[in-house]
Coordinates of C-alpha atoms in Angstrom, one line a residue:
M249 CA -16.3 48.7 -47.2
L250 CA -14.6 48.6 -44.1
L251 CA -11.5 47.0 -41.4
L252 CA -12.1 46.6 -38.1
F253 CA -8.5 45.8 -37.3
E254 CA -8.1 45.9 -32.9
T255 CA -3.9 46.4 -31.5
A256 CA -3.4 46.6 -27.9
A257 CA -3.2 50.3 -28.1
G258 CA -7.0 50.1 -29.8
Y259 CA -9.2 49.8 -31.9
A260 CA -8.4 50.6 -35.8
L261 CA -10.8 51.2 -39.0
F262 CA -9.5 51.0 -42.8
K263 CA -11.1 51.8 -45.6
V264 CA -10.4 49.5 -48.4
L265 CA -9.6 51.1 -52.1
K266 CA -9.8 47.8 -53.8
E267 CA -13.2 46.1 -53.0
G268 CA -11.8 43.4 -55.4
K269 CA -8.7 41.9 -54.0
L270 CA -10.1 40.3 -51.4
Q271 CA -11.5 37.6 -54.3
E272 CA -7.7 37.2 -54.6
A273 CA -6.5 36.5 -52.0
E274 CA -2.8 34.9 -53.4
D275 CA -2.6 38.6 -54.5
L276 CA -2.9 40.2 -51.8
S277 CA 0.9 39.0 -50.2
A278 CA 2.1 41.1 -53.1
D279 CA 0.2 44.1 -52.4
F280 CA 1.9 44.2 -48.6
S281 CA 4.7 43.0 -49.1
T282 CA 6.0 48.3 -49.2
P283 CA 3.9 50.6 -47.0
E284 CA 3.4 52.0 -49.8
G285 CA 1.5 49.6 -51.3
A286 CA 0.1 48.3 -48.4
R287 CA -1.5 52.5 -49.5
K288 CA -2.9 52.1 -52.5
V289 CA -5.1 49.1 -50.8
V290 CA -5.8 50.3 -47.8
K291 CA -6.8 53.3 -46.4
L292 CA -6.7 55.0 -41.8
K293 CA -11.2 55.8 -41.2
A294 CA -10.8 55.6 -37.7
F295 CA -8.8 55.6 -34.5
S296 CA -9.7 54.5 -31.6
K297 CA -7.0 54.6 -28.3
F298 CA -7.6 52.8 -25.1
D299 CA -7.1 55.2 -22.4
N300 CA -5.2 53.0 -20.1
T301 CA -4.4 48.6 -19.0
T302 CA -7.9 47.8 -17.4
E303 CA -9.5 49.3 -20.6
A304 CA -7.3 47.7 -22.3
L305 CA -7.7 43.9 -20.9
A306 CA -12.1 44.8 -20.4
A307 CA -11.6 44.9 -24.3
A308 CA -8.9 42.0 -25.9
A309 CA -11.9 39.8 -22.6
A310 CA -14.9 40.8 -24.5
L311 CA -12.7 39.7 -27.9
V312 CA -11.7 37.0 -27.3
D313 CA -15.1 36.0 -26.0
S314 CA -16.9 36.7 -29.4
K315 CA -18.6 39.4 -27.4
L316 CA -19.1 43.1 -28.4
S317 CA -18.3 46.2 -25.1
K318 CA -19.4 48.9 -24.9
G319 CA -15.6 51.2 -26.3
L320 CA -16.2 49.1 -29.4
K321 CA -20.5 49.3 -29.4
K322 CA -19.9 53.2 -29.9
F323 CA -17.0 54.0 -32.2
L324 CA -18.5 51.2 -35.0
K325 CA -22.3 53.3 -33.9
K326 CA -20.4 56.5 -34.5
N327 CA -17.6 55.7 -37.8
A328 CA -18.7 52.4 -39.2
E329 CA -22.8 52.9 -40.1
G330 CA -23.3 52.4 -43.9
D331 CA -20.8 50.9 -44.6
T332 CA -19.8 46.9 -44.5
L333 CA -17.9 45.1 -41.8
A334 CA -15.0 43.2 -43.0
V335 CA -14.0 41.3 -39.1
L336 CA -12.1 37.8 -38.1
D337 CA -14.5 36.9 -36.2
S338 CA -18.2 34.7 -37.2
K339 CA -19.7 35.3 -33.8
L340 CA -18.9 39.0 -34.0
G341 CA -20.4 39.7 -36.6
N342 CA -23.1 38.2 -35.4
N343 CA -23.8 40.2 -32.5
I344 CA -22.8 43.3 -34.4
K345 CA -25.3 43.0 -37.6
E346 CA -27.4 41.8 -34.2
K347 CA -27.5 45.4 -32.2
L348 CA -26.4 47.9 -34.6
N349 CA -28.0 46.9 -38.1
I350 CA -24.4 47.8 -40.3
P351 CA -24.1 44.8 -42.4
C352 CA -20.9 41.8 -41.9
I353 CA -18.6 39.8 -43.9
F354 CA -16.2 37.1 -43.2
S355 CA -13.9 35.0 -45.1
N356 CA -11.2 33.4 -46.4
G357 CA -10.3 36.5 -48.1
V358 CA -10.7 39.6 -45.3
M359 CA -8.0 37.1 -43.1
E360 CA -5.3 37.8 -45.9
L361 CA -6.3 41.4 -45.8
T362 CA -6.0 41.7 -42.1
R363 CA -2.4 39.1 -41.7
G364 CA -1.2 42.8 -44.2
V365 CA -2.5 45.4 -42.4
R366 CA -1.0 43.7 -39.4
S367 CA 2.7 43.2 -41.0
Q368 CA 1.9 47.8 -42.0
L369 CA 0.5 47.8 -39.6
Q370 CA 3.0 50.7 -38.4
G371 CA 3.6 53.0 -41.6
L372 CA 0.0 52.4 -42.0
I373 CA -1.1 54.3 -38.5
S374 CA 1.4 57.0 -38.7
G375 CA 0.8 57.5 -34.8
L376 CA 2.2 54.2 -33.6
A377 CA 5.8 53.3 -33.5
G378 CA 6.8 49.7 -33.3
Q379 CA 9.4 51.3 -29.9
D380 CA 5.6 51.4 -28.5
L381 CA 3.5 48.6 -29.4
T382 CA 5.9 46.0 -28.2
P383 CA 5.9 47.0 -24.1
M384 CA 2.3 47.6 -24.7
S385 CA 1.5 43.8 -26.5
L386 CA 3.2 41.7 -23.7
G387 CA 1.8 44.0 -21.0
L388 CA -1.9 43.2 -22.6
S389 CA -1.3 39.5 -23.3
H390 CA 0.2 39.3 -20.0
S391 CA -3.0 41.2 -18.4
L392 CA -4.8 38.6 -20.4
S393 CA -3.6 36.0 -19.2
R394 CA -3.7 36.3 -15.5
Y395 CA -7.1 37.0 -16.2
K396 CA -7.9 34.2 -18.0
L397 CA -6.4 32.1 -15.4
K398 CA -8.7 34.3 -12.8
F399 CA -5.4 35.0 -11.3
S400 CA -5.7 36.2 -7.2
P401 CA -3.1 37.7 -4.8
D402 CA -4.9 35.5 -2.6
K403 CA -4.5 32.5 -4.4
V404 CA -0.7 32.6 -3.9
D405 CA 0.9 29.9 -2.4
T406 CA 4.1 31.0 -1.7
M407 CA 3.0 31.7 1.2
I408 CA 1.6 28.6 2.7
V409 CA 5.8 26.9 2.0
Q410 CA 6.8 29.7 4.1
A411 CA 4.4 29.7 6.9
I412 CA 4.6 25.7 7.4
G413 CA 8.2 25.5 6.8
L414 CA 8.6 28.2 9.7
L415 CA 5.9 26.3 11.5
D416 CA 8.4 23.4 11.5
D417 CA 11.1 25.5 12.8
L418 CA 9.3 27.4 15.4
D419 CA 8.8 23.7 16.9
K420 CA 12.0 21.9 17.2
E421 CA 13.7 25.6 18.6
L422 CA 10.5 25.7 21.2
N423 CA 10.7 21.7 21.9
T424 CA 14.5 22.1 22.7
Y425 CA 14.6 26.3 24.7
A426 CA 11.4 24.6 26.8
M427 CA 14.0 20.8 27.2
R428 CA 16.5 23.8 28.6
V429 CA 14.3 25.4 31.0
R430 CA 13.4 21.8 32.3
E431 CA 16.5 20.6 32.8
W432 CA 18.5 23.8 34.4
Y433 CA 14.9 24.6 36.7
G434 CA 15.4 21.1 37.5
W435 CA 17.8 21.2 39.5
H436 CA 16.2 23.6 41.3
F437 CA 12.8 22.1 41.1
P438 CA 13.5 19.0 40.7
E439 CA 9.8 17.9 41.4
M440 CA 7.8 20.2 40.1
T441 CA 9.4 19.0 36.0
K442 CA 6.7 15.8 37.1
I443 CA 4.5 17.2 38.0
V444 CA 3.9 20.1 34.7
A445 CA 3.7 18.0 32.4
D446 CA 2.3 20.8 29.8
N447 CA 6.4 23.3 28.6
I448 CA 4.3 26.7 27.8
K449 CA 2.9 26.1 32.1
Y450 CA 6.4 25.2 33.3
A451 CA 7.6 27.8 31.5
K452 CA 4.7 30.5 33.3
A453 CA 4.6 28.7 36.7
I454 CA 9.2 29.8 36.4
K455 CA 8.0 33.3 35.9
L456 CA 5.3 33.4 38.2
M457 CA 6.7 31.5 41.2
G458 CA 10.8 32.9 40.8
T459 CA 12.5 29.9 43.6
R460 CA 11.0 28.2 45.1
E461 CA 10.6 29.2 48.4
N462 CA 7.6 31.5 47.1
A463 CA 5.4 28.6 46.0
A464 CA 3.4 28.3 48.7
E465 CA 2.2 32.9 48.8
R466 CA 1.4 32.4 44.6
D467 CA -1.8 31.7 42.9
F468 CA -1.3 29.2 39.8
S469 CA -5.1 30.3 38.4
G470 CA -4.5 32.9 35.7
I471 CA -1.3 30.0 34.5
P472 CA -3.6 27.9 34.5
L473 CA -2.7 25.5 36.7
E474 CA -5.4 22.6 37.6
E475 CA -6.0 22.5 41.4
E476 CA -4.7 19.5 41.5
E477 CA -1.5 20.8 40.0
E478 CA -1.3 23.5 41.9
S479 CA -2.2 21.4 45.2
H480 CA 0.2 19.8 44.4
L481 CA 3.1 21.9 43.4
K482 CA 3.0 23.8 46.7
D483 CA 3.6 20.4 48.4
A484 CA 6.6 19.5 47.3
A485 CA 7.8 23.3 47.1
V486 CA 8.5 22.7 51.0
I487 CA 10.0 19.4 50.7
S488 CA 11.8 19.8 47.9
M489 CA 15.4 18.3 47.3
G490 CA 17.0 20.8 44.6
T491 CA 20.2 22.7 45.4
E492 CA 20.0 26.6 45.7
I493 CA 20.3 29.0 43.4
S494 CA 21.4 32.4 44.1
A495 CA 19.9 35.9 42.4
E496 CA 20.9 35.9 38.6
D497 CA 20.8 32.5 37.6
M498 CA 17.2 32.8 38.4
M499 CA 17.3 36.1 36.7
N500 CA 18.9 34.6 33.5
I501 CA 16.5 31.2 33.8
E502 CA 13.4 34.1 33.9
A503 CA 15.4 35.1 30.9
L504 CA 14.9 32.1 28.8
C505 CA 11.9 31.5 29.9
D506 CA 9.9 34.4 28.1
Q507 CA 11.5 34.1 25.2
V508 CA 9.4 30.4 25.6
I509 CA 6.7 32.4 26.7
A510 CA 7.5 34.3 23.6
L511 CA 7.9 31.3 21.2
A512 CA 5.0 30.1 21.7
E513 CA 2.5 33.1 20.6
Y514 CA 4.3 34.0 17.6
R515 CA 4.2 30.3 17.4
G516 CA -0.8 30.6 17.6
Q517 CA 0.2 33.7 16.2
L518 CA 1.4 31.8 11.9
F519 CA -1.2 28.5 13.1
D520 CA -4.0 31.2 12.9
Y521 CA -2.1 32.9 9.5
L522 CA -1.9 29.0 7.8
K523 CA -5.4 28.4 8.5
S524 CA -6.7 31.8 6.6
R525 CA -4.0 31.4 4.1
M526 CA -5.0 27.4 4.0
Q527 CA -8.4 27.9 3.5
A528 CA -8.7 31.3 1.3
I529 CA -6.1 29.2 -1.4
A530 CA -7.0 25.7 -1.0
P531 CA -11.0 24.9 0.8
N532 CA -11.7 21.3 0.1
L533 CA -8.5 19.9 0.5
T534 CA -8.5 22.3 4.0
V535 CA -11.8 20.2 4.5
L536 CA -10.3 17.3 3.7
V537 CA -7.2 15.9 5.7
G538 CA -6.7 20.1 7.6
E539 CA -4.5 22.8 7.3
L540 CA -0.9 21.4 8.7
V541 CA -1.2 18.1 6.5
G542 CA -2.1 20.7 3.5
A543 CA 0.6 23.2 3.7
R544 CA 2.8 20.0 3.7
L545 CA 1.6 18.7 1.1
I546 CA 1.4 21.8 -0.9
A547 CA 5.0 22.7 0.6
H548 CA 6.6 19.5 -0.9
A549 CA 5.7 19.9 -4.1
G550 CA 6.7 22.4 -4.7
S551 CA 3.2 24.4 -5.5
L552 CA -0.4 24.5 -5.6
I553 CA -0.2 23.4 -9.2
N554 CA 2.7 21.4 -9.2
L555 CA 0.7 19.0 -6.6
A556 CA -2.4 19.1 -9.3
K557 CA -0.3 17.5 -12.0
H558 CA 0.3 14.4 -9.5
P559 CA -2.3 11.4 -9.2
A560 CA -3.6 10.5 -6.4
S561 CA -0.9 7.4 -6.1
T562 CA 1.8 9.8 -5.8
V563 CA -0.7 12.0 -3.4
Q564 CA -0.8 8.6 -0.7
I565 CA 3.6 7.8 -1.2
L566 CA 3.9 12.0 -1.1
G567 CA 6.5 12.1 2.4
A568 CA 7.5 8.2 1.3
E569 CA 10.7 8.2 -1.2
K570 CA 12.8 6.9 0.3
A571 CA 11.1 4.0 2.3
L572 CA 9.4 3.6 -1.7
F573 CA 12.9 3.6 -3.3
R574 CA 14.5 1.8 -1.0
A575 CA 11.6 -0.9 -0.7
L576 CA 11.6 -1.0 -5.4
K577 CA 15.9 -2.5 -4.9
T578 CA 15.5 -4.2 -1.8
K579 CA 12.4 -6.1 -3.5
H580 CA 10.1 -6.0 -0.8
E581 CA 6.3 -3.8 0.0
T582 CA 6.1 -0.3 -0.6
P583 CA 5.3 2.4 1.0
K584 CA 1.2 3.0 1.8
Y585 CA 1.1 6.3 2.3
G586 CA 3.5 9.2 3.4
L587 CA 1.6 12.4 4.8
I588 CA -1.4 11.9 4.7
Y589 CA -1.2 9.0 7.0
H590 CA -0.7 12.4 9.4
A591 CA -5.1 13.0 8.2
S592 CA -8.1 13.1 10.6
L593 CA -10.1 10.4 8.8
I594 CA -6.1 8.2 9.0
G595 CA -6.2 8.4 12.0
Q596 CA -9.3 7.1 12.8
A597 CA -9.7 4.5 10.5
A598 CA -7.9 1.1 12.5
P599 CA -4.6 -0.3 11.4
K600 CA -5.1 -2.9 9.2
F601 CA -8.3 -0.4 7.5
K602 CA -5.5 2.2 6.8
G603 CA -3.3 1.1 4.0
K604 CA -7.2 1.3 2.0
I605 CA -8.9 4.6 3.6
S606 CA -5.5 6.5 2.5
R607 CA -5.7 4.8 -1.0
V608 CA -9.1 6.7 -1.1
L609 CA -8.7 9.9 0.4
A610 CA -5.8 9.7 -2.1
A611 CA -8.0 9.5 -4.3
K612 CA -11.2 12.3 -3.1
C613 CA -7.5 14.6 -2.3
S614 CA -6.2 14.9 -5.9
L615 CA -9.0 15.7 -7.2
S616 CA -10.1 18.2 -4.9
I617 CA -6.6 19.5 -5.4
R618 CA -7.6 20.0 -8.9
V619 CA -9.8 22.7 -7.9
D620 CA -8.7 24.2 -6.1
A621 CA -6.0 25.8 -9.1
L622 CA -7.8 25.3 -11.1
G623 CA -11.3 26.0 -10.1
E624 CA -13.5 29.4 -10.4
S625 CA -15.5 28.8 -7.3
A626 CA -14.1 29.7 -3.9
D627 CA -16.4 27.1 -2.2
A628 CA -15.5 23.8 -0.3
T629 CA -18.9 21.8 -1.9
I630 CA -16.5 18.9 -2.8
G631 CA -14.5 18.6 -0.5
L632 CA -16.7 18.2 2.1
D633 CA -18.8 15.4 -0.4
S634 CA -16.1 13.9 -1.4
R635 CA -15.1 13.5 3.6
S636 CA -18.7 12.0 3.3
K637 CA -17.6 9.2 1.3
V638 CA -14.5 8.9 2.3
E639 CA -16.1 8.7 6.3
S640 CA -19.3 5.9 4.2
R641 CA -16.6 3.7 3.4
L642 CA -14.6 3.9 6.8
R643 CA -18.2 3.6 8.9
Q644 CA -18.5 -0.4 5.3
L645 CA -15.5 -1.5 6.7
E646 CA -15.6 -1.0 10.4
G647 CA -19.1 -2.1 9.5
K648 CA -18.1 -5.7 8.4
L649 CA -15.9 -6.2 10.7
L650 CA -17.9 -5.1 13.6
G651 CA -21.2 -8.7 11.5
S652 CA -18.1 -10.5 11.1
E653 CA -16.3 -10.0 14.8
S654 CA -18.3 -9.1 17.1
A655 CA -21.9 -8.9 16.2
Q656 CA -23.9 -12.4 17.0
P657 CA -26.3 -12.0 20.3
R658 CA -24.8 -11.6 23.3
G659 CA -26.7 -12.7 26.6
K660 CA -30.0 -13.7 26.4
A661 CA -31.4 -14.7 23.9
E662 CA -34.1 -12.7 22.7
P663 CA -37.9 -14.5 22.9
Q664 CA -39.7 -16.2 18.4
K665 CA -43.0 -15.5 17.3
Y666 CA -45.1 -18.5 18.2
D667 CA -45.8 -20.6 14.6
A668 CA -47.8 -22.7 14.5
A669 CA -46.1 -25.5 12.3
R670 CA -43.2 -24.9 14.8
Q671 CA -44.7 -25.9 17.7
G672 CA -44.8 -29.2 19.0
A673 CA -41.6 -31.7 19.4
S674 CA -40.7 -30.6 16.2
G675 CA -39.9 -26.7 16.7
A676 CA -37.4 -26.4 14.5
L677 CA -39.3 -28.1 11.2
L678 CA -41.9 -25.9 9.5
T679 CA -43.6 -29.9 8.4
A680 CA -44.6 -32.5 10.6
P681 CA -42.0 -35.5 10.4
Q682 CA -43.0 -38.7 8.6
A683 CA -43.1 -42.1 9.4
Y684 CA -40.0 -43.9 9.7
N685 CA -40.8 -46.9 6.4
A686 CA -39.4 -50.1 6.7
D687 CA -40.1 -51.3 2.5
A688 CA -38.2 -48.2 1.0
D689 CA -35.0 -50.4 3.2
V690 CA -31.8 -52.0 0.8
V691 CA -30.6 -54.8 0.9
M692 CA -27.1 -54.3 -0.3
E693 CA -25.8 -58.0 -1.4
P694 CA -22.6 -59.2 -0.4
A695 CA -19.9 -58.6 -2.8
K696 CA -18.5 -61.3 -4.6
P697 CA -15.3 -62.2 -4.4
D698 CA -12.5 -62.2 -7.1
K699 CA -11.0 -63.8 -9.1
K700 CA -7.3 -63.3 -8.3
K701 CA -8.4 -63.7 -4.6
K702 CA -9.5 -66.7 -5.2
K703 CA -6.8 -68.4 -7.1
R704 CA -4.1 -66.6 -5.2
A705 CA -6.1 -68.1 -1.7
A706 CA -5.8 -71.5 -3.9
E707 CA -2.3 -70.9 -4.4
T708 CA -1.4 -70.0 -1.0
E709 CA -3.3 -73.6 0.6
A710 CA -1.1 -75.5 -1.0
N711 CA 2.2 -74.7 -1.0
G712 CA 0.7 -75.0 2.9
T713 CA 0.4 -78.6 2.9
A714 CA 3.2 -79.3 0.2
E715 CA 5.4 -77.8 3.0
Q716 CA 4.3 -80.0 6.0
P717 CA 5.6 -83.2 4.7
E718 CA 8.8 -81.1 4.2
Q719 CA 9.5 -79.9 7.8
K720 CA 8.4 -83.5 8.8
K721 CA 11.9 -84.8 6.7
K722 CA 13.8 -82.4 8.1
K723 CA 13.3 -83.3 11.6
K724 CA 13.9 -86.6 11.1
K725 CA 17.3 -86.5 9.9
A726 CA 18.5 -83.5 12.7
A727 CA 16.6 -86.8 15.0
A728 CA 19.3 -89.1 13.1
A729 CA 22.1 -86.9 13.2
A730 CA 21.9 -85.9 17.4
D731 CA 22.1 -90.1 17.8
T732 CA 24.8 -90.5 15.3
V733 CA 26.4 -87.4 16.9
A734 CA 25.9 -90.2 21.3
E735 CA 26.7 -92.5 19.8
T736 CA 30.6 -92.2 18.9
A737 CA 29.9 -89.7 21.9
D738 CA 29.7 -93.3 24.2
T739 CA 32.3 -94.9 21.9
L740 CA 34.9 -92.2 22.5
A741 CA 33.8 -92.3 26.7
A742 CA 34.0 -96.1 25.9
L743 CA 37.7 -96.1 24.6
A744 CA 38.5 -93.1 27.6
A745 CA 38.1 -95.7 30.2
S746 CA 39.4 -98.5 28.8
D747 CA 42.6 -100.0 30.5
L748 CA 44.5 -101.4 27.6
P749 CA 47.3 -99.1 26.2
V750 CA 47.3 -97.3 22.7
Q751 CA 50.3 -98.6 20.4
E752 CA 49.8 -96.9 17.4
E753 CA 47.5 -94.5 15.8
E754 CA 46.5 -97.1 13.2
D755 CA 44.8 -99.5 16.5
G756 CA 43.0 -96.5 17.6
A757 CA 41.3 -95.8 14.0
Q758 CA 40.8 -99.6 13.3
A759 CA 38.4 -99.5 17.4
V760 CA 36.5 -96.5 15.4
E761 CA 36.4 -97.7 11.9
P762 CA 33.0 -99.1 12.7
A763 CA 30.9 -96.4 14.1
E764 CA 32.6 -93.9 11.0
R765 CA 30.9 -96.3 8.9
K766 CA 27.5 -96.6 10.3
K767 CA 28.0 -92.8 10.1
K768 CA 29.1 -92.2 6.5
K769 CA 25.8 -95.0 5.3
K770 CA 23.5 -92.8 7.2
K771 CA 25.1 -89.6 6.0
K772 CA 24.6 -91.3 2.4
Q773 CA 20.8 -92.0 3.1
A774 CA 20.0 -89.2 3.4
E775 CA 21.2 -86.9 0.5
D776 CA 19.5 -88.8 -1.3
S777 CA 16.3 -88.7 0.2
E778 CA 17.5 -85.0 -0.1
A779 CA 18.3 -85.2 -3.6
A780 CA 15.0 -86.7 -4.8
D781 CA 12.8 -84.0 -2.9
A782 CA 14.3 -81.5 -4.2
A783 CA 14.1 -83.0 -8.1
E784 CA 10.1 -83.2 -7.0
A785 CA 10.2 -80.0 -5.6
A786 CA 11.5 -78.1 -9.2
P787 CA 8.9 -77.3 -11.3
E788 CA 6.7 -76.3 -8.3
K789 CA 9.3 -73.3 -7.2
K790 CA 9.6 -72.4 -11.0
K791 CA 5.6 -71.8 -11.1
K792 CA 5.5 -70.0 -7.5
K793 CA 6.0 -66.5 -6.6
K794 CA 8.7 -64.5 -4.8
S795 CA 5.7 -63.3 -2.2
E796 CA 5.0 -67.6 -1.7
R797 CA 9.1 -68.3 -2.3
Y798 CA 9.8 -66.0 0.9
F799 CA 6.8 -67.5 3.1
E800 CA 8.8 -70.8 2.6
G801 CA 12.9 -69.4 3.3
A802 CA 11.0 -67.8 6.5
A803 CA 8.9 -71.4 6.9
A804 CA 12.3 -73.6 7.2
A805 CA 14.3 -71.0 9.2
A806 CA 11.8 -71.8 12.0
G807 CA 11.6 -75.9 11.3
S808 CA 15.6 -75.4 11.7
D809 CA 15.8 -73.7 14.5
D810 CA 17.6 -76.7 16.3
A811 CA 20.2 -77.6 13.3
P812 CA 22.5 -76.2 14.2
A813 CA 22.8 -77.0 18.2
A814 CA 23.9 -80.0 16.1
D815 CA 26.4 -79.1 14.6
K816 CA 28.8 -77.9 16.6
P817 CA 28.6 -82.2 17.3
K818 CA 30.6 -82.3 14.1
K819 CA 33.0 -79.7 14.2
K820 CA 33.9 -81.3 17.2
K821 CA 34.4 -84.6 15.0
K822 CA 36.1 -83.5 12.3
K823 CA 39.2 -82.3 15.0
T824 CA 39.0 -85.2 16.6
K825 CA 39.1 -87.1 13.0
E826 CA 42.2 -84.9 12.4

């Protein structure tokens, strides 16, 4: 029986000297405790060394996939025919048996035997030292890891991170230099700033023209400037209000223009390089959001693998971390988008739909990033499908808006199809209207009055009739009081007009006594009549409700409006008594 053993240096075949040990798997650890004990169990029969790392990687990759490589096939044909072969992988054993007709076995005893051989490998293979085997194993493991991950130099995303960073720096520097050129040359030719809006064309025009006096002689079609801009520029150069500059000043301005033009050209080359890198590394992401936005997302995450680990919600707000944490701290609304806002699909959406489209786009971007980072295909089919779905979602949202607001027909109404059932007086009815049926009318019976309401109405009527004699009595009392006041006034006037002298107060009092007695008698009679009326009305007042008492008080106040006028003279009379 032979044992197949794979190492980083090559294939090895060991002759099993004690086949019975395979059944006693527990005792094998004691036999392989020393190199001498291991040599009593197995003995090296043949060894096939790998020539280079590529061959070792191909052999290791084939063994991982349980495939029979060409080198192993030749090695087994030469050294293992006619013997039973012990292997670690049952699938590999089946392939060897089918292709080479070599019987193979796989069991727990084989696994224990292989473990023992690995522990004493340096003692069993004489030409293989430990210092040589360790770097071989390390190099082969690295190569196998790259192979499993389909590693390629074209997939290095570090170049994208550096390129997009440099591109942003170039944009800042280019903008600064261009503004400096405009400000510097604007002292000599200020009108040119409004005529030529593009910074690169502005620098090229200065480089071609020099001072403004040469503008009429130059042809600006090579910059290129439009005919209208060129004519305006030449007209403005004749009537310019700028100051004169020396040749040395003009030379320095032209040197700065050279820097601006050179930076613009280098930026264009760098952008082309970034586009090619993005197409190679992240084609699906590039299709969805473009080269610049995709590169900024990768740079912000650190690498394509790190970006693939982010969920869609993180991809959506990547770049808006400050706004997110500020919103969480102040308990306001969180941001809806970050760097992804600059994608063309979100720019096409209406402001009210940007949040929804950014959420859909972030979900598709997350899927595309994972395909680009871990997938094997280099085409952008998933990115194209995802973009079409996002566009259809955008059209769906816009269609809802059109259907609700602007999809109503305008202009003249379209003629309707002929329908005999809709013709005649009732064009809008499919069936003829029925005639009016008077018998179907329902006559409403008068509602029965409520018992409580009847009772209240009766009480109010009784109160009204009871109040009328009381009001008459009060009026009679007021008239009698007015008569007494008039009589006393007349007597006082008669005494004052008489010529008799009043010697003492007692004589005056005696003259007034008859009138006062009459008044007291009338007053007592009035008080007696009021007391009798009050005694009769006492039981009725107890039965009355608060609302009825309120109405009685109001009626009494209305009936005694003349009473105050009659009370005032009484006060004057009291004064006369005193």
